[in-house]
Structure formats: structure tokens, C-alpha cells
């Protein structure tokens, strides 16, 4: 008996204690694996897809579906389970078949090693052979990250070692069943200014555009921050990306059909998600419009347009949308004997092919302009790097190929035109209309233009770095004062508060997007001048608000006081507000259930902090979807908190004859009697939860049979026990019904008619995150809209449907 136990025990330990390294004289046979120290990746033999052949590869454990990231013998498969991987004393990995022939090896150069080499599988998915246990870079004899297959991973370099001439590139599999090198490859093209290109054999399939400080092709996905890096010096030139959220996983895959895909998952949700990138529209096809023309995509169709000063090469074909021949200069250049040329500026461009370009990283835009003007073969110029207001110079010396325009992102680009053409442009005041695709519009559901993601991501990154920088400043200054900004700086940053930079109209005044000279972005709230507050009072108030710091609250960075002007400066949120997403058919697809649940939870936490955990007890009083902003990761952040207090008074519970709030979100007792309490915010929160779940606006919703508002409708479905019908139909079957029902129930509890029945926010946070049974909700405040000017007690009687009045009522005398 003991013996059997002993055997069983040793059997179990031998299979369950997996090693992460392979030493000389050790081997791995088919069926055995190496597992990285953190249990994240695994190396061993596998069969891809429906193939019958066996390969040595690295994959991520516990992720579904099976995700192989690297294959050793991709071109020389094994026929049966007789494969053996060994490490020889020269530090070379060899893969042997049944007859002991080497079918794959890590190198054919034997480098003498002083120490015992060792091969180790890392959590990153890198398989590294080192010269002994030393940890420095020099000890690395070989690593799988230097030999990518179809996947690029964080910290894997794609590019060239210019000293050794070794190139690292991603190449597709032949098919899903065959890892052999396919016809597509993502490579760094060294002609002109280096750029990443997807090749199909020798031809260019698509291009990401040169790195301009922001963009990268092995691109990130909206929910996971990546930091792209482009290194270009005498020794090497490469792209790589770093994942900022270390608990998430992100891979770029070049599929057998040549499309880029992003694969991502988190350590909690081990189901891999795939999004295609690039190739979403024909404008991403290399040179779709031929030379010297511009591709526009309006969401349905691509159209091509000759650049200014150029005409179609084949007008007949051009007229019937055959664009391949592109455009040619209208007149022969007069450059040699006349230097009257000028430049025409295009904005929001993806820069053209840089394979015949010249660059200088230290020139500024003005020098760039001059040097382009001097050289008659120069056709266009642009900044090399758009960060910090732009720097460097990129000149194009030939035809301009593969340009496209976007509506909201992209780079400024200047093309050379003759003086007469420029005059024409000036006098005619022709406004070029670029029909681009809009940011974040998810035309194909999760499939998003990669460029869009680059920019959004990188704004996020830039903001993060900036916030860190700023936070330090705040911390240092906390005891002294809140940072103050000069009015002139803010006026400059917002182009004199131009309507173009207006982000929206909040409860207490308009909000503008500001860009400081160094490129840092801010949101500037210009408070309306109604406040009767004294200056010191205002300052104190703002200083207090600025100390409210929580991950689900928008950070107040400073203020500006200048005469009558009072402004608050907040961190800038690239993804607008929740209403912008949740009530928009196309954008809503982007918010899958886990994201929505995360938002519901985040708002609850932020509100709990305001109500209980912060030093001040703050009632928001105007909580609504447009006051919930989304950061680059779509995490919610509550804005406009603390303002009602400074504008109206600081009682915890009070009667007031002024109503602050927005119809659709205010509870009956508040609108009718001006009675507010923490439970008023709870009501507003409940409305938001039901709106997020259903994707419908409380104020605009009315079900056709019963003329209920959203709350009434949810209540009816609840009582009829078919509450899942409330769920946004776009979510389909991808979500957990248990969570959905729980959210709806919490929402209904929060919107109950009587304030004392509503839970407080700490209970809400608990209810959302446990699986204890919840109380049964009572009838909600059946409230759609109230005419405040009429009898104040007839709140529930006075329901109006289909209101189009969208205004946020902030301060309103109800006498
Ligand atoms: C694999 O095939 C070879 C020859 O085809 C054979 O000698 C060997 O025994 C096989 N190994 C296994 C494990 O089936
Ligand atoms: C092993 O590989 C060698 C060389 O590629 C080949 O000639 C031989 O047939 C292989 N043996 C088996 C059993 O596959
Ligand atoms: C392969 O090598 C192993 C160990 O080195 C040896 O035991 C085995 O007999 C060899 N097989 C053949 C077919 O040479
Ligand atoms: C082996 O050496 C040859 C010649 O030096 C080289 O062309 C080839 O790429 C090398 N193979 C590997 C796997 O390193
Ligand atoms: C192309 O179409 C425009 C108007 O649509 C017309 O004026 C022009 O003559 C056409 N050109 C050719 C070459 O057909
Ligand atoms: C370009 O050509 C057009 C027509 O062919 C002519 O009207 C215009 O004056 C020319 N511009 C220059 C600068 O020669
Ligand atoms: C340069 O162009 C201007 C106007 O286009 C013209 O008047 C002048 O004669 C030209 N000079 C030369 C040297 O061609
Ligand atoms: C780049 O421009 C700077 C400033 O104009 C100049 O000093 C430098 O020599 C240029 N570098 C190259 C490689 O042309
Ligand atoms: C224009 O600049 C390029 C790159 O510096 C150079 O190769 C070319 O000779 C220049 N042409 C003229 C006409 O100066």
C-alpha cells in the first residue's frame, strides 16, 4: 500500500512540477513541456488546426482558444511523437526526429561557451538560451523573440540590427493548419524613412504610415494600453510595444490571409478576443487611388481625389471610378527658373509612402519648408514627430503614394503647388471637404481602424505620462495651493475659447479642449458668471475639490481666476462621455457586457467615495450619463462633482427652492419639493444603470403599448419576470445573464419612489459584487418629466413623454 502511494505520489510530482528551463543533457520529448515560472506560457509539441503533423511551439496556457505564439520547426514538421528537443554544450537547441537527424536547430554557428548554457522559457513567451545563469543581456546566446513567426508580442522587436544586418519580421502561416512561412510578411522597409509594411511576396499590401511619435502597426486595442516605441539609431531600427496593463495580454497576429489581428485577453477573462485591424476599408489597400491622390472613406465607399495642382492621368477612367492610374501634375513645374512655388496644407492625413523620402530629425517645420522649396524634386513635407508641437523634417522627393484622410486624426501635410494654384486656392476660398470616418465609430463592430486606435491609445499614454508629471506637481503643491493657470495660457490653448474646441456645455458652463504649447491636452470648464461666490470662498472650494482623488473621478488639475472669469482645469478624457457611447447605435457595439459592467461598478465606486469616503460629504446633484466621462480604457470617471455644493450650499440634506439637476435623472421628491439628499444621487445612479443595460435613454424612451418611460418599462418587465428583455439587443448572447439581472435589480432598487427605500452607495457596491440575494424592489419613481413651473406637488401626475428639451437645468428658480 505504501509503495503504491509512493509510486502515485512520485508520478504526480513528476507531472505536476513542470520545469521552466532546459539544461545541457536534458531533453524534452513529445508529451513533456516546459512551463514558465509564472505558469503563463508553455513550450512543447502540438498539432495545429486539422493538421496531422507535429510542431515544437510556445503557447499561452489557460487561454481559450489555444493560442500558439511561436513555432520552431515551422517548415520541417514531425510525422509522429518521436521528436526530442535538446540543448547541446555549445548552447544550441536541436530538434531531433526518430532517426536522430536534426530537423531544426537554433543556430548553425557554434559559439564556445565558458559556462553551462541553459535555456529558459519566460512568462513573456520568450525562450532564451543563456550563457550560464548570468542575467545580463550579453549572456543571451539565442532567443525566440529574435525569430518571430506570425505573432508580435510586447517587447519583441520588429526591424533591423544595422550592424549585423539581421532582420526580424513577422510572417504569416500558410494556413490555419500549416505554420510554414506564408506569403504575407510584416517588415520594416529601410528605403527613405523606415516604415512598417505588410508585404504579399514582393508587393506591398498595406502600410501603417511612418512612425510619427504616435502610430504603430502592431497596434494596441482600445481596452489595453500599450506604449509603442520606435528606435532608430546607427545600430538598430525597430518597433516594439510595451503593455502598460501588466495583467492583460495583447498580441498582434498576421493572419494567413494577410490581415492584421489583435488578440487580447485579461488574466480574469481567459477567453481570447480577436479584432481585425487594418484592411477595414479599401483606403487601407496600398496605393488604392494611384499616385498623387487622396483616398477618402465615408463609411461605405472609398473615393479618390487628386491632390491640389494635380489632375487625373486618365480622366475617362477616373470618371468611372477607376483610380489606379492616379494623378499627374497639372502643369510642368516651373521650379528651375522660378522660386515662386508655395505649399498647400492638408490636415488629418495619413502620410504617404516614405520609400523615396529624406529626413532630418533636428530641423523644425520652418527649416523643413525652406529646404523643400530649395529642392525642385521635393513634392511635399511634414513634421517627423508630432509630439510636443511637432519636430523634425520629412521631405518627399517623388510621387505621393498612399495618402488618406481622416476626419479627426492624422497629421498636417504640406504639398508643393505653384504660386498660381495657391492664389486660386486663396481667392476661391475653396473649402476642401474631406469625408473621413469618424473617431471610434465601429463600423464593423469590434473592427476598428488601426490608425484610430493608435491615436486614441497614444493620447491615453501621453495623458498618463502627463498626469504622472502633473500629479507630482500637485503633490508638491498640495499644502501650498492649487495650481493656477494664466488666462492667456488657457486662451491660447483653446484658441480663444473657439467653438471648434468646445467639448460640450456642462451644468456650470461650457467646456473646451485646450492644447498647451507642449502638446499637453486639458479640459477647461469656463464657469458661468452667475455664481455669487466670493473669490476666497471659490478658491477654498476648488482646493477642496482638487483633493478628492479617486480613480473613478475626473481629476481637477487647477483653476484660473482672472477678474470675472473663473475656470476649472481638468484632465482631458479622449473618449468623451458615456452618453456619447451608450446612446449611439454604432458606438454602443463597442461596449460589450464586461465593459458595461465595469462602468456600472466604477460609477458606483466613484459615487460611494463622494458620499462617504472622501473628507467631504458630497452630493453630486447632477449625475447623468453626460457627466460620466470615459478614459482611454473606457473606465468611467465622474465629472462635475462638488460644483453643486459650491454653487448652492453645503447642507447634507436641505430644502431649496432652486433645482439643480437634469430631467430624466432627478428623483420625484427632488423636482417636486426641491428636497435632496444622498438618495437623490442614488436615484440618478439607478437611472444610469438601466440606461447602460438597455442602451436607451430614460427621457426619450417610451414603450409603444404602455407609454411607460424606461423606469416604468423596466418595472413592468420585472413584475412580468421577463426582465432580460430589457437588455440591449446589441449585446446578444455574449453576457452573463446573472450579472445582467443583478444590475437591473440594483437599478430598480435605486430608483424606488421613496428615498428611504433606496439603498445607499455602499450597499450598492456590495450588491453588485456579491451573490447574496437582494431585496425585492418596490415601484420606481414613475417619473419621466415634470413641468417645474406648475404646481410642485403633482410630480407623478404631470408626466410628459417624448420631450426634446435636452437642456441641463442647473440653477432654476422654482418659485
Ligand atoms: C515514428 O516513426 C518512425 C519511422 O517512421 C518509427 O521508427 C518510430 O518508432 C515512430 N515513433 C513513434 C513514437 O511512433
Ligand atoms: C528524419 O529527418 C531526416 C532529415 O530530414 C530524414 O531524412 C528522415 O527520413 C527523418 N526520419 C523520420 C523517421 O522521419
Ligand atoms: C538516438 O539517440 C539516442 C540517444 O542518443 C539513442 O539511444 C538512440 O538509439 C538513437 N536512435 C537512433 C535511431 O539512432
Ligand atoms: C546557417 O548558415 C548559413 C551560412 O552561414 C546561413 O545562410 C543560414 O541562414 C544559417 N542557418 C541558420 C538557421 O542560422
Ligand atoms: C468627367 O465628368 C465630369 C462631370 O462629372 C465632366 O465634366 C467631364 O467632362 C468628364 N470627363 C471625361 C473625360 O469624361
Ligand atoms: C496651369 O494650366 C492651366 C490650364 O492648363 C492654366 O490655366 C494655368 O495658368 C497654368 N498655371 C501655371 C502656373 O502655368
Ligand atoms: C516667375 O514667375 C512670375 C509669375 O509667375 C513671372 O512673372 C516671372 O517672369 C517668372 N520668372 C522667371 C525667371 O521665369
Ligand atoms: C539637420 O538639420 C540641422 C539643422 O538644420 C543641421 O545642422 C544638420 O546638419 C542636419 N543633418 C543632416 C544629416 O542633414
Ligand atoms: C534634392 O534632395 C535630395 C535629397 O537630399 C538630393 O538627393 C537631390 O539631389 C536634391 N535635388 C536637387 C535638385 O537639389
Coordinates of N, CA and C in Angstrom, one line a residue, residues 273-343:
X273 N -10.1 37.4 -27.2 CA -10.9 38.1 -28.2 C -10.0 38.6 -29.3
X274 N -10.7 38.6 -30.5 CA -9.9 38.9 -31.7 C -10.5 40.1 -32.4
X275 N -9.7 41.1 -32.7 CA -10.2 42.2 -33.6 C -9.3 42.3 -34.7
X276 N -9.9 42.5 -35.9 CA -9.1 42.7 -37.1 C -8.6 44.2 -37.1
X277 N -7.5 44.4 -37.6 CA -7.0 45.8 -37.7 C -6.5 46.0 -39.1
X278 N -6.5 47.2 -39.6 CA -6.1 47.4 -40.9 C -7.1 46.8 -41.9
X279 N -7.0 47.1 -43.1 CA -7.9 46.4 -44.1 C -9.4 46.6 -43.9
X280 N -9.8 47.5 -43.1 CA -11.2 47.6 -42.9 C -11.9 48.3 -44.1
X281 N -11.2 49.1 -44.8 CA -11.8 49.7 -45.9 C -10.7 49.8 -47.0
X282 N -11.2 50.0 -48.2 CA -10.3 50.0 -49.4 C -9.2 51.0 -49.3
X283 N -9.4 52.1 -48.6 CA -8.4 53.1 -48.5 C -7.1 52.6 -47.8
X284 N -7.2 51.4 -47.1 CA -6.1 50.9 -46.5 C -5.3 50.0 -47.5
X285 N -5.9 49.7 -48.6 CA -5.1 49.0 -49.6 C -4.1 49.9 -50.2
X286 N -2.8 49.4 -50.3 CA -1.7 50.3 -50.7 C -2.1 50.9 -52.1
X287 N -1.9 52.2 -52.2 CA -2.0 52.9 -53.5 C -3.3 52.7 -54.2
X288 N -4.4 52.6 -53.4 CA -5.7 52.3 -53.9 C -6.1 53.4 -54.9
X289 N -5.6 54.6 -54.7 CA -6.0 55.8 -55.6 C -4.9 56.1 -56.5
X290 N -3.9 55.3 -56.6 CA -2.8 55.6 -57.5 C -1.9 56.7 -56.9
X291 N -1.1 57.3 -57.7 CA -0.2 58.4 -57.2 C -0.9 59.7 -57.1
X292 N -0.3 60.5 -56.2 CA -0.7 61.9 -56.1 C -2.2 62.2 -55.9
X293 N -2.8 61.2 -55.2 CA -4.2 61.5 -54.9 C -4.5 61.0 -53.5
X294 N -5.7 61.3 -53.1 CA -6.1 61.2 -51.7 C -7.3 60.3 -51.6
X295 N -7.2 59.3 -50.7 CA -8.4 58.4 -50.5 C -9.2 58.9 -49.3
X296 N -10.5 59.0 -49.6 CA -11.5 59.3 -48.5 C -12.4 58.1 -48.3
X297 N -12.8 57.8 -47.1 CA -13.7 56.8 -46.9 C -14.9 57.3 -46.1
X298 N -16.1 57.2 -46.6 CA -17.2 57.9 -45.9 C -18.0 56.9 -45.0
X299 N -17.4 55.7 -44.8 CA -18.2 54.8 -44.0 C -18.7 53.7 -44.9
X300 N -18.9 54.0 -46.2 CA -19.5 53.0 -47.1 C -18.6 52.8 -48.3
X301 N -18.2 53.9 -48.9 CA -17.4 53.8 -50.1 C -16.2 54.6 -50.1
X302 N -15.1 54.1 -50.8 CA -13.9 55.0 -50.9 C -14.1 55.9 -52.1
X303 N -13.5 57.1 -52.0 CA -13.5 57.9 -53.2 C -12.1 58.5 -53.2
X304 N -11.6 58.8 -54.5 CA -10.3 59.3 -54.7 C -10.4 60.7 -55.2
X305 N -9.4 61.5 -54.8 CA -9.4 62.9 -55.2 C -8.0 63.3 -55.5
X306 N -7.8 64.0 -56.6 CA -6.4 64.4 -56.9 C -6.0 65.4 -55.9
X307 N -4.7 65.4 -55.6 CA -4.1 66.5 -54.8 C -4.2 67.8 -55.5
X308 N -4.1 68.9 -54.8 CA -4.2 70.2 -55.4 C -3.0 70.4 -56.3
X309 N -3.4 70.9 -57.6 CA -2.3 71.1 -58.6 C -2.1 69.8 -59.4
X310 N -2.9 68.8 -59.1 CA -2.8 67.5 -59.9 C -4.1 67.2 -60.6
X311 N -4.0 66.6 -61.8 CA -5.2 66.2 -62.5 C -5.1 64.7 -62.8
X312 N -6.3 64.0 -63.0 CA -6.3 62.6 -63.3 C -5.4 62.3 -64.5
X313 N -4.7 61.2 -64.4 CA -3.9 60.8 -65.5 C -4.8 60.3 -66.7
X314 N -5.8 59.5 -66.3 CA -6.7 59.0 -67.3 C -8.1 59.5 -66.9
X315 N -8.5 60.7 -67.4 CA -9.8 61.2 -66.9 C -11.0 60.3 -67.2
X316 N -11.0 59.6 -68.3 CA -12.1 58.8 -68.7 C -12.3 57.7 -67.6
X317 N -11.2 57.1 -67.3 CA -11.3 56.0 -66.2 C -11.6 56.6 -64.9
X318 N -11.0 57.8 -64.6 CA -11.2 58.4 -63.3 C -12.7 58.7 -63.1
X319 N -13.3 59.2 -64.2 CA -14.7 59.5 -64.1 C -15.6 58.3 -63.8
X320 N -15.2 57.1 -64.1 CA -16.0 55.9 -63.8 C -15.4 55.1 -62.6
X321 N -14.7 55.9 -61.8 CA -14.2 55.3 -60.5 C -13.1 54.3 -60.7
X322 N -12.3 54.4 -61.8 CA -11.2 53.5 -61.9 C -10.0 54.5 -61.6
X323 N -9.4 54.2 -60.4 CA -8.5 55.3 -59.9 C -7.0 54.9 -60.0
X324 N -6.8 53.6 -60.4 CA -5.4 53.1 -60.2 C -4.3 54.0 -60.9
X325 N -4.6 54.6 -62.0 CA -3.6 55.4 -62.7 C -3.2 56.7 -61.9
X326 N -4.0 57.1 -61.0 CA -3.7 58.2 -60.2 C -3.7 59.6 -60.9
X327 N -2.9 60.5 -60.4 CA -3.0 61.8 -60.9 C -1.6 62.3 -61.3
X328 N -1.5 63.3 -62.1 CA -0.2 63.9 -62.6 C -0.3 65.4 -62.4
X329 N 0.9 66.0 -62.3 CA 0.9 67.5 -62.1 C 0.1 68.2 -63.3
X330 N -0.6 69.2 -62.9 CA -1.4 69.9 -63.9 C -0.6 70.6 -65.0
X331 N 0.5 71.3 -64.5 CA 1.4 72.0 -65.4 C 2.8 71.5 -65.2
X332 N 3.6 71.6 -66.1 CA 5.0 71.3 -65.9 C 5.6 72.3 -64.9
X333 N 6.4 71.7 -64.0 CA 6.9 72.6 -63.0 C 7.8 73.7 -63.5
X334 N 7.7 74.8 -63.0 CA 8.4 76.0 -63.4 C 9.6 76.2 -62.4
X335 N 9.8 75.2 -61.6 CA 10.7 75.4 -60.4 C 12.1 75.8 -60.7
X336 N 12.7 75.3 -61.8 CA 14.1 75.5 -62.1 C 14.4 77.0 -62.3
X337 N 13.5 77.7 -63.0 CA 13.9 79.1 -63.2 C 13.0 80.1 -62.4
X338 N 12.2 79.6 -61.5 CA 11.4 80.5 -60.7 C 11.1 79.9 -59.4
X339 N 11.3 80.7 -58.3 CA 11.0 80.1 -57.0 C 9.8 80.6 -56.3
X340 N 8.7 80.7 -57.1 CA 7.5 81.3 -56.6 C 6.5 80.2 -56.1
X341 N 7.0 79.0 -56.0 CA 6.1 77.9 -55.5 C 5.7 78.2 -54.0
X342 N 4.6 77.6 -53.7 CA 4.2 77.7 -52.3 C 3.7 76.3 -51.9
X343 N 3.1 76.2 -50.7 CA 2.6 75.0 -50.2 C 1.2 75.0 -49.8

